[in-house]
Coordinates of C-alpha atoms in Angstrom, one line a residue:
Chain A
M25 CA 5.8 30.2 -6.2
D26 CA 9.0 28.5 -5.1
I27 CA 9.1 26.1 -2.2
F28 CA 12.5 27.5 -1.2
D29 CA 11.4 31.2 -1.4
P30 CA 13.0 32.7 1.7
V31 CA 9.8 34.5 2.6
T32 CA 7.4 31.5 2.4
A33 CA 9.7 28.5 2.9
F34 CA 9.5 26.4 6.1
S35 CA 12.5 27.6 8.0
F36 CA 13.5 28.4 11.6
L37 CA 13.3 32.1 10.8
N38 CA 9.8 31.9 9.3
L39 CA 8.7 29.7 12.1
A40 CA 9.8 32.5 14.5
R41 CA 8.2 35.2 12.4
N42 CA 4.9 33.4 12.2
A43 CA 4.9 32.7 15.9
L44 CA 4.8 36.4 16.5
T45 CA 1.5 36.6 14.6
G46 CA 0.0 33.5 16.2
H47 CA 0.6 31.3 13.1
R48 CA -2.4 32.9 11.3
N49 CA -0.5 34.1 8.3
W50 CA 1.1 31.0 6.9
A51 CA 0.6 30.8 3.1
R52 CA -1.8 28.2 1.7
M53 CA 0.3 25.1 0.7
W54 CA -1.3 24.6 -2.7
R55 CA -3.8 26.4 -4.9
S56 CA -7.2 24.7 -5.5
P57 CA -7.9 25.7 -9.1
P58 CA -10.9 24.6 -11.2
P59 CA -9.8 22.0 -13.8
Q60 CA -8.6 23.3 -17.1
P61 CA -10.3 21.7 -20.2
A62 CA -7.1 19.9 -21.2
Y63 CA -3.7 18.7 -19.8
D64 CA -0.7 16.9 -21.1
V65 CA -1.0 14.4 -18.3
V66 CA -3.9 13.6 -15.9
L67 CA -3.1 11.6 -12.8
V68 CA -6.1 9.9 -11.1
G69 CA -5.7 9.6 -7.3
G70 CA -4.3 12.3 -4.9
G71 CA -2.5 10.0 -2.5
G72 CA 1.2 9.8 -2.0
H73 CA 1.8 8.0 -5.3
G74 CA -0.2 10.3 -7.5
L75 CA 1.3 13.4 -5.9
A76 CA 4.8 12.1 -6.1
T77 CA 4.3 11.2 -9.7
A78 CA 3.1 14.8 -10.4
Y79 CA 6.2 16.2 -8.6
Y80 CA 8.7 14.1 -10.5
L81 CA 6.9 14.7 -13.8
A82 CA 7.3 18.4 -13.3
K83 CA 10.7 18.3 -11.7
L84 CA 12.6 15.7 -13.8
H85 CA 10.6 15.6 -17.0
G86 CA 9.4 19.2 -17.4
I87 CA 5.8 18.2 -17.7
R88 CA 4.0 20.9 -15.7
R89 CA 0.7 21.0 -17.6
A90 CA -0.5 18.2 -15.4
A91 CA -3.4 17.6 -13.0
V92 CA -3.9 15.3 -10.0
L93 CA -7.6 14.4 -9.6
E94 CA -8.7 13.3 -6.2
K95 CA -12.3 12.1 -5.5
S96 CA -12.2 13.2 -1.8
W97 CA -9.3 14.8 0.1
L98 CA -5.5 14.5 -0.4
G99 CA -4.0 11.4 1.3
G100 CA -7.4 10.3 2.6
G101 CA -7.0 6.7 1.2
N102 CA -4.2 4.4 2.0
T103 CA -1.7 7.2 2.4
G104 CA -3.5 8.1 5.6
R105 CA -4.3 4.5 6.6
N106 CA -1.0 2.7 6.5
T107 CA 1.4 1.9 9.4
T108 CA 4.1 4.3 8.1
M109 CA 6.9 1.7 7.8
V110 CA 9.7 2.3 5.3
R111 CA 12.2 -0.5 4.5
S112 CA 14.0 -2.2 1.7
N113 CA 14.8 -5.6 3.2
Y114 CA 13.8 -7.6 0.2
L115 CA 15.3 -10.8 -1.1
L116 CA 14.6 -10.7 -4.9
R117 CA 16.7 -8.3 -7.0
P118 CA 13.9 -6.4 -8.7
N119 CA 12.3 -5.6 -5.4
A120 CA 15.6 -4.9 -3.6
M121 CA 16.7 -2.4 -6.3
F122 CA 13.4 -0.7 -6.5
Y123 CA 12.8 -0.3 -2.7
E124 CA 16.4 0.6 -2.1
H125 CA 16.0 3.4 -4.6
S126 CA 12.9 4.5 -2.7
L127 CA 14.7 4.4 0.7
K128 CA 17.5 6.6 -0.8
L129 CA 14.8 9.1 -2.0
W130 CA 13.3 9.0 1.5
E131 CA 16.7 9.8 3.0
G132 CA 16.8 13.2 1.2
L133 CA 13.1 13.9 1.0
S134 CA 12.5 16.4 3.8
G135 CA 15.3 18.6 2.4
E136 CA 14.2 18.2 -1.2
L137 CA 10.6 19.1 -0.5
N138 CA 11.3 21.7 2.2
Y139 CA 8.8 19.8 4.2
N140 CA 9.5 17.7 7.3
V141 CA 8.3 14.2 6.5
M142 CA 9.6 13.1 9.9
F143 CA 11.6 10.2 8.4
S144 CA 13.0 8.4 11.4
Q145 CA 15.6 5.6 10.6
R146 CA 15.0 3.7 13.8
G147 CA 15.6 0.2 12.2
C148 CA 13.3 -2.6 11.3
I149 CA 13.9 -6.0 13.0
T150 CA 12.3 -9.2 11.6
L151 CA 12.2 -11.9 14.2
A152 CA 13.0 -15.6 13.8
H153 CA 11.1 -18.1 15.9
T154 CA 12.5 -21.4 14.4
Q155 CA 15.9 -22.5 13.1
S156 CA 14.5 -22.4 9.6
D157 CA 13.2 -18.9 10.1
L158 CA 16.7 -17.9 11.2
T159 CA 18.3 -19.6 8.2
G160 CA 15.8 -17.8 5.9
L161 CA 16.7 -14.5 7.5
M162 CA 20.4 -15.2 7.1
R163 CA 19.8 -15.9 3.4
R164 CA 17.8 -12.7 3.0
G165 CA 20.4 -10.6 4.9
N166 CA 23.2 -12.0 2.6
A167 CA 21.1 -11.3 -0.5
M168 CA 20.5 -7.7 0.8
R169 CA 24.2 -7.1 1.4
L170 CA 25.1 -8.5 -2.0
N171 CA 22.6 -5.9 -3.4
G172 CA 24.3 -3.1 -1.4
I173 CA 21.6 -2.8 1.3
D174 CA 22.4 -2.7 5.0
A175 CA 21.5 -5.8 7.0
E176 CA 22.6 -7.0 10.5
L177 CA 21.9 -10.4 12.0
L178 CA 21.0 -10.0 15.7
D179 CA 21.5 -12.8 18.3
R180 CA 19.3 -13.0 21.4
E181 CA 21.7 -10.9 23.5
A182 CA 21.6 -8.1 20.9
L183 CA 17.8 -8.4 20.7
A184 CA 17.5 -8.1 24.5
R185 CA 19.5 -4.9 24.4
R186 CA 17.7 -3.5 21.4
L187 CA 14.1 -4.6 22.4
P188 CA 13.9 -4.7 26.2
A189 CA 10.1 -5.3 26.1
L190 CA 10.5 -8.5 23.9
D191 CA 9.8 -11.7 25.8
L192 CA 13.0 -13.7 25.6
S193 CA 12.4 -15.8 28.7
P194 CA 12.3 -19.6 28.7
T195 CA 8.6 -19.5 29.2
A196 CA 7.9 -17.2 26.2
R197 CA 4.9 -18.3 24.2
L198 CA 7.1 -18.2 21.0
P199 CA 10.9 -18.7 21.3
V200 CA 12.9 -16.0 19.6
L201 CA 16.2 -17.3 18.1
G202 CA 17.4 -14.1 16.6
G203 CA 16.5 -11.4 14.2
L204 CA 17.5 -9.5 11.1
E205 CA 17.7 -5.8 11.3
Q206 CA 17.9 -3.2 8.5
P207 CA 19.2 -0.2 10.5
R208 CA 18.3 2.3 7.8
A209 CA 14.7 1.3 7.8
G210 CA 12.2 3.2 9.9
T211 CA 9.0 5.2 9.8
A212 CA 7.7 8.5 8.4
R213 CA 4.8 10.9 8.9
H214 CA 2.3 9.6 6.3
D215 CA 0.2 12.8 5.8
A216 CA 3.3 14.9 5.5
V217 CA 4.5 12.9 2.5
A218 CA 1.3 13.7 0.6
W219 CA 1.3 17.3 1.6
G220 CA 5.0 17.8 0.9
Y221 CA 4.7 16.4 -2.6
A222 CA 1.4 18.3 -3.2
R223 CA 3.0 21.6 -2.2
A224 CA 6.1 21.1 -4.3
A225 CA 4.2 19.9 -7.4
D226 CA 1.7 22.8 -7.1
A227 CA 4.6 25.2 -6.9
M228 CA 5.8 24.0 -10.3
G229 CA 2.3 24.6 -11.8
V230 CA 0.6 21.2 -11.4
D231 CA -3.1 21.6 -10.7
I232 CA -4.3 19.6 -7.6
I233 CA -8.0 19.2 -7.8
Q234 CA -9.9 17.6 -4.9
N235 CA -13.5 16.5 -4.7
C236 CA -13.3 15.5 -8.4
E237 CA -14.2 11.8 -9.0
V238 CA -13.3 10.1 -12.3
T239 CA -16.4 8.4 -13.6
G240 CA -15.1 7.2 -17.0
I241 CA -12.0 7.0 -19.2
R242 CA -12.7 8.2 -22.8
R243 CA -11.0 6.3 -25.6
E244 CA -10.9 6.6 -29.4
G245 CA -9.4 3.9 -31.5
G246 CA -7.7 2.1 -28.6
R247 CA -6.0 5.2 -27.2
V248 CA -6.9 7.5 -24.3
T249 CA -8.4 10.9 -25.0
G250 CA -9.3 12.0 -21.5
V251 CA -11.4 11.3 -18.4
E252 CA -15.0 11.9 -17.5
T253 CA -15.3 13.4 -14.1
T254 CA -17.9 14.9 -11.7
L255 CA -16.5 18.3 -12.8
G256 CA -16.9 17.5 -16.5
F257 CA -14.7 16.1 -19.2
I258 CA -11.0 16.7 -19.0
A259 CA -8.9 16.0 -22.1
A260 CA -5.5 14.4 -21.8
P261 CA -3.4 12.2 -24.2
K262 CA -1.9 10.5 -21.1
V263 CA -3.7 9.3 -18.0
G264 CA -2.0 7.6 -15.1
L265 CA -3.9 5.6 -12.5
C266 CA -2.6 5.8 -8.9
V267 CA -5.8 4.6 -7.1
A268 CA -4.6 1.6 -5.0
G269 CA -7.7 -0.4 -4.0
S270 CA -9.8 1.2 -6.7
S271 CA -7.4 0.0 -9.5
G272 CA -9.9 -2.7 -10.6
L273 CA -12.7 -0.1 -10.9
L274 CA -10.7 2.4 -12.9
G275 CA -9.2 -0.5 -15.0
A276 CA -12.8 -1.7 -15.8
M277 CA -13.6 1.9 -17.0
A278 CA -11.0 1.3 -19.7
G279 CA -12.1 -2.3 -20.4
L280 CA -9.3 -3.9 -18.6
R281 CA -9.6 -7.0 -16.3
L282 CA -6.6 -6.8 -14.0
P283 CA -4.7 -9.5 -11.9
I284 CA -5.9 -7.7 -8.8
E285 CA -8.3 -8.4 -5.9
T286 CA -9.3 -5.6 -3.5
H287 CA -9.1 -6.7 0.1
V288 CA -9.5 -4.8 3.4
L289 CA -6.5 -4.6 5.7
Q290 CA -6.9 -3.3 9.2
A291 CA -4.5 -1.6 11.6
M292 CA -4.8 -0.1 15.0
V293 CA -3.1 2.1 17.6
S294 CA -3.0 1.8 21.4
E295 CA -3.2 4.8 23.7
P296 CA 0.0 6.8 23.8
V297 CA 2.7 5.7 26.3
K298 CA 6.3 6.7 27.0
P299 CA 9.0 5.5 24.6
V300 CA 9.2 1.7 24.9
L301 CA 9.7 0.3 21.4
D302 CA 12.7 1.8 19.6
A303 CA 12.4 -0.1 16.3
V304 CA 9.9 -1.5 13.8
V305 CA 9.4 -5.1 14.8
A306 CA 8.0 -7.7 12.4
S307 CA 7.4 -11.4 12.8
G308 CA 6.9 -13.4 9.6
A309 CA 5.6 -16.4 11.4
L310 CA 2.9 -14.4 13.1
H311 CA 2.4 -12.1 10.2
F312 CA 2.4 -9.3 12.6
Y313 CA 4.3 -5.9 12.8
A314 CA 4.4 -3.1 15.4
S315 CA 6.2 0.2 15.9
Q316 CA 5.7 3.1 18.3
S317 CA 4.6 6.4 16.8
D318 CA 6.3 9.7 17.6
K319 CA 3.1 10.5 19.7
G320 CA 3.7 7.3 21.7
E321 CA 1.0 5.1 20.3
L322 CA 1.9 1.5 19.5
V323 CA 0.9 1.0 15.9
M324 CA 0.2 -2.5 14.8
G325 CA -1.4 -4.5 12.1
G326 CA -1.5 -8.0 10.7
D327 CA -3.6 -10.0 8.2
I328 CA -6.1 -9.0 5.5
D329 CA -9.6 -10.1 6.3
G330 CA -9.4 -12.5 3.4
H331 CA -12.4 -11.8 1.2
N332 CA -12.9 -9.1 -1.5
S333 CA -14.0 -5.9 0.1
Y334 CA -14.3 -2.2 -0.7
A335 CA -15.7 -1.4 2.8
Q336 CA -12.7 0.2 4.4
R337 CA -13.7 -1.6 7.6
G338 CA -13.4 -5.2 8.7
S339 CA -14.1 -7.9 11.2
P340 CA -12.7 -7.9 14.7
V341 CA -11.1 -11.3 14.2
P342 CA -7.9 -10.2 12.4
L343 CA -7.5 -7.4 15.0
D344 CA -7.8 -10.1 17.7
H345 CA -5.1 -12.1 16.0
A346 CA -2.9 -9.0 15.8
V347 CA -3.4 -8.4 19.5
E348 CA -2.7 -12.0 20.4
S349 CA 0.5 -11.9 18.3
C350 CA 1.6 -8.7 20.0
L351 CA 1.1 -10.1 23.5
A352 CA 2.9 -13.3 22.6
L353 CA 6.0 -11.1 21.8
F354 CA 5.4 -8.2 24.3
P355 CA 3.4 -9.5 27.3
A356 CA 4.0 -6.1 29.0
F357 CA 1.6 -4.4 26.6
S358 CA -1.4 -6.4 27.9
R359 CA -2.8 -3.5 29.9
L360 CA -2.8 -1.0 27.0
R361 CA -6.1 0.1 25.7
Q362 CA -6.8 0.4 22.0
L363 CA -7.3 3.9 20.8
R364 CA -8.7 3.3 17.4
S365 CA -8.6 0.9 14.5
W366 CA -9.3 1.4 10.8
G367 CA -9.3 -0.4 7.5
G368 CA -7.8 0.4 4.0
L369 CA -8.3 -1.2 0.6
M370 CA -5.4 -3.3 -0.6
D371 CA -5.0 -3.9 -4.3
M372 CA -3.6 -7.5 -3.9
T373 CA -1.8 -8.8 -7.0
M374 CA -1.4 -12.4 -7.8
D375 CA 2.3 -12.5 -7.1
G376 CA 2.4 -10.0 -4.3
S377 CA 4.4 -7.4 -6.2
P378 CA 3.2 -4.1 -7.6
I379 CA 2.5 -3.0 -11.2
I380 CA 4.1 0.2 -12.5
A381 CA 3.6 -0.1 -16.2
K382 CA 2.0 0.7 -19.5
T383 CA -1.3 -0.9 -20.2
P384 CA -2.8 -2.4 -23.4
V385 CA -4.7 0.9 -23.8
E386 CA -2.3 3.4 -25.4
G387 CA -1.8 6.5 -23.2
L388 CA -3.1 4.7 -20.1
Y389 CA -0.6 3.9 -17.4
L390 CA -1.1 1.9 -14.2
N391 CA 0.6 2.4 -10.8
G392 CA -1.1 -0.1 -8.5
G393 CA -1.1 -3.6 -7.0
W394 CA 0.8 -2.4 -4.0
C395 CA -0.6 -5.1 -1.7
Y396 CA 0.5 -4.1 1.8
G397 CA 3.6 -2.2 0.8
G398 CA 2.7 1.0 -1.0
F399 CA 3.7 3.6 1.5
K400 CA 7.4 2.9 1.6
A401 CA 7.4 2.9 -2.2
T402 CA 5.8 6.3 -2.5
P403 CA 9.0 8.2 -3.7
A404 CA 10.3 5.5 -6.0
G405 CA 6.8 4.6 -7.2
G406 CA 6.2 8.2 -8.3
W407 CA 9.7 8.5 -9.6
C408 CA 9.4 5.4 -11.8
F409 CA 5.8 6.1 -12.8
A410 CA 6.7 9.7 -13.9
H411 CA 9.6 8.2 -16.1
T412 CA 7.2 5.6 -17.6
I413 CA 4.6 8.3 -18.5
A414 CA 7.0 10.9 -19.8
R415 CA 9.1 8.5 -21.9
D416 CA 6.3 6.1 -22.7
E417 CA 8.6 3.3 -21.5
P418 CA 9.6 2.0 -18.1
H419 CA 12.8 2.8 -16.3
A420 CA 15.1 -0.2 -15.7
L421 CA 14.0 -0.1 -12.0
N422 CA 10.3 -0.7 -12.8
A423 CA 10.6 -2.7 -16.1
P424 CA 10.2 -6.0 -14.1
F425 CA 6.9 -4.7 -12.6
S426 CA 5.1 -4.9 -15.9
L427 CA 1.4 -5.8 -16.3
D428 CA 2.2 -8.5 -18.8
R429 CA 4.5 -10.5 -16.5
F430 CA 1.5 -12.4 -15.4
A431 CA 0.9 -13.6 -19.0
T432 CA 4.6 -14.3 -19.6
G433 CA 5.3 -16.0 -16.3
A434 CA 8.0 -13.6 -15.2
L435 CA 6.4 -13.2 -11.8
I436 CA 8.2 -11.5 -8.9
D437 CA 7.1 -13.9 -6.2
E438 CA 8.7 -12.6 -3.0
R439 CA 7.6 -14.5 0.0
G440 CA 7.9 -12.4 3.1
A441 CA 7.0 -9.2 1.2
G442 CA 3.3 -9.4 2.1
A443 CA 0.6 -11.8 1.2
T444 CA -1.3 -12.4 -2.1
P445 CA -4.9 -13.5 -2.4
W446 CA -4.0 -17.1 -3.3
L447 CA -0.8 -17.6 -1.3
H448 CA -2.6 -16.4 1.9
Chain B
M14 CA -20.0 -11.6 9.5
L15 CA -22.5 -14.4 9.2
I16 CA -22.3 -16.5 6.0
P17 CA -25.4 -18.3 4.8
C18 CA -24.2 -21.8 4.1
P19 CA -26.9 -23.4 1.9
H20 CA -26.5 -26.7 3.9
C21 CA -26.0 -25.4 7.5
G22 CA -27.7 -22.0 7.5
P23 CA -26.0 -18.8 8.7
R24 CA -22.6 -19.5 10.4
A25 CA -19.8 -17.3 11.6
A26 CA -17.3 -16.3 8.9
E27 CA -14.4 -17.9 10.8
E28 CA -15.7 -21.3 9.8
F29 CA -15.2 -20.6 6.1
E30 CA -12.4 -20.4 3.6
Y31 CA -12.7 -17.9 0.8
G32 CA -12.5 -19.1 -2.8
G33 CA -12.7 -15.8 -4.7
D34 CA -14.3 -14.7 -7.9
A35 CA -16.7 -17.4 -9.1
S36 CA -16.4 -16.2 -12.7
A37 CA -12.7 -17.5 -12.9
P38 CA -12.7 -21.0 -14.3
P39 CA -12.0 -23.5 -11.5
T40 CA -9.8 -25.7 -13.7
I41 CA -7.7 -25.0 -16.8
P42 CA -8.3 -27.5 -19.6
T43 CA -5.1 -28.9 -21.1
E44 CA -6.2 -27.5 -24.5
A45 CA -6.4 -24.0 -23.2
T46 CA -4.2 -21.4 -24.9
P47 CA -1.6 -19.6 -22.8
E48 CA -3.9 -16.5 -22.9
Q49 CA -6.8 -18.5 -21.6
A50 CA -4.7 -20.1 -18.9
H51 CA -3.4 -16.6 -17.9
A52 CA -6.9 -15.2 -17.7
A53 CA -8.2 -18.1 -15.6
L54 CA -5.2 -18.0 -13.2
H55 CA -4.7 -14.3 -12.7
L56 CA -7.5 -12.0 -14.0
R57 CA -10.4 -11.1 -11.7
A58 CA -13.7 -9.1 -12.0
N59 CA -13.1 -7.3 -8.6
P60 CA -16.3 -5.2 -8.6
R61 CA -17.4 -2.8 -6.0
G62 CA -20.9 -4.0 -5.3
P63 CA -22.5 -7.4 -5.9
H64 CA -19.9 -10.1 -6.5
R65 CA -20.4 -13.8 -7.2
E66 CA -17.8 -15.7 -5.3
L67 CA -16.9 -19.1 -3.9
W68 CA -16.9 -20.1 -0.3
Y69 CA -15.9 -23.3 1.4
H70 CA -17.5 -24.3 4.8
A71 CA -14.2 -25.7 6.1
A72 CA -15.3 -26.1 9.8
G73 CA -18.8 -27.3 8.9
C74 CA -20.3 -29.3 6.1
R75 CA -17.0 -29.0 4.0
Q76 CA -19.0 -28.1 0.9
W77 CA -18.0 -25.5 -1.7
F78 CA -20.9 -23.2 -2.8
T79 CA -21.3 -19.9 -4.7
A80 CA -22.9 -16.8 -3.1
R81 CA -23.6 -13.3 -4.1
R82 CA -22.2 -10.7 -1.7
D83 CA -21.9 -6.9 -1.9
T84 CA -18.2 -6.1 -1.5
L85 CA -19.1 -2.6 -0.3
T86 CA -21.5 -3.5 2.5
H87 CA -20.4 -7.2 3.1
R88 CA -24.1 -8.1 2.9
F89 CA -25.0 -11.5 1.3
L90 CA -27.6 -11.2 -1.4
A91 CA -30.0 -13.6 -2.9
E92 CA -28.5 -15.6 -5.8
A93 CA -29.4 -14.1 -9.2
P94 CA -31.8 -16.3 -11.1

């Protein structure tokens, strides 16, 4: 199957054709084959990162005898639980280069996958509440521009035009002195990213196997030989882990103790309203961020709960804090009702930056430690991880995100990129 | 979440600071090798299930203590003997 096949591709013509038959005859987007006994590469975790890795392995490296194993349903973990923001407004060069590569992949993704990931470049504005905040944002904006990334400093007048609901009055709870915008940042449809990559990877022959939990990683003489699963043993000389909050569990199956703690992070949406917030807004001082979804809900989130958790649910206290932060910035939202809240498992590393790397176990590769920031990294994370697995060495873009940087001291300690367990 | 402080009894979680994995050494001796220092600073058990961890009753008795808690259910468990 070819995702661009004129008969089955998503196109205006096929939309019209399927409308005539009540949309009952769309082809299935991917097969659900039983697992084969052996593959060249097995990827654990059917979220955005695992599926993107499978896609780039097949597309760019010719490795099509590969499988993605997912313990429940595709995109049911953090891919379906994030707040869908995509940005590359980082200060440090390794982060800037990596996330900018990701943003560039996002910009062509819907066309490349023949699947509308609804990438909307509505801009991301970080607010400054103090003079030192503003100085910090200027420094970050200059660093971004030097790295070839778009950044605009906004004064209060520009903010008033851009964010009419933002409280800029003299009686505002928190003064806003200015903001830094990355105009090319924005949001995307999270489920569509997983489904689009799954469909494209499947079309190239990758087996996507849901309801298949990995229960062990088999090794012989220090190298991987395959994985034990609830559907039996599957042999593979190379195994890639893309399991986010479960990285510690899968690592332990291979005898690894990782620099990762799993924490719960919550987010919520309000009831849907008419368009009112035309950008992603973040405040570093409040550790709060909000955007408006295409359905009209205000999407917001804030802090992790702050203790190790695999519960995918948390305390009302961080949600209270997020709401208080929201109302300090946007008092007009006080009458909105909360529609729902949820929690996801963050694999928090000790320096706040991810790991896309080989491990001490030969044939075992790790894509994890995404802290809060895994969604926007989905394309580049998969792109770099596929390169690392196929060539058995990292690409220059992900070489800094090694597992041994914690031992060597070459940490990527980007404040403002999200929290870490011990900096929090 | 209520946290059973051994000195003050069950108190609201907002009164506490989290200290993380109790199996990580609290201090790094000066004679530690770089590998030992790295392990103490960065590597964590991170289990799904019972976890021995440190808590600090910041807004109460201001004592550190260890507790066992299930990271899947958030339930505090009796200390293992």
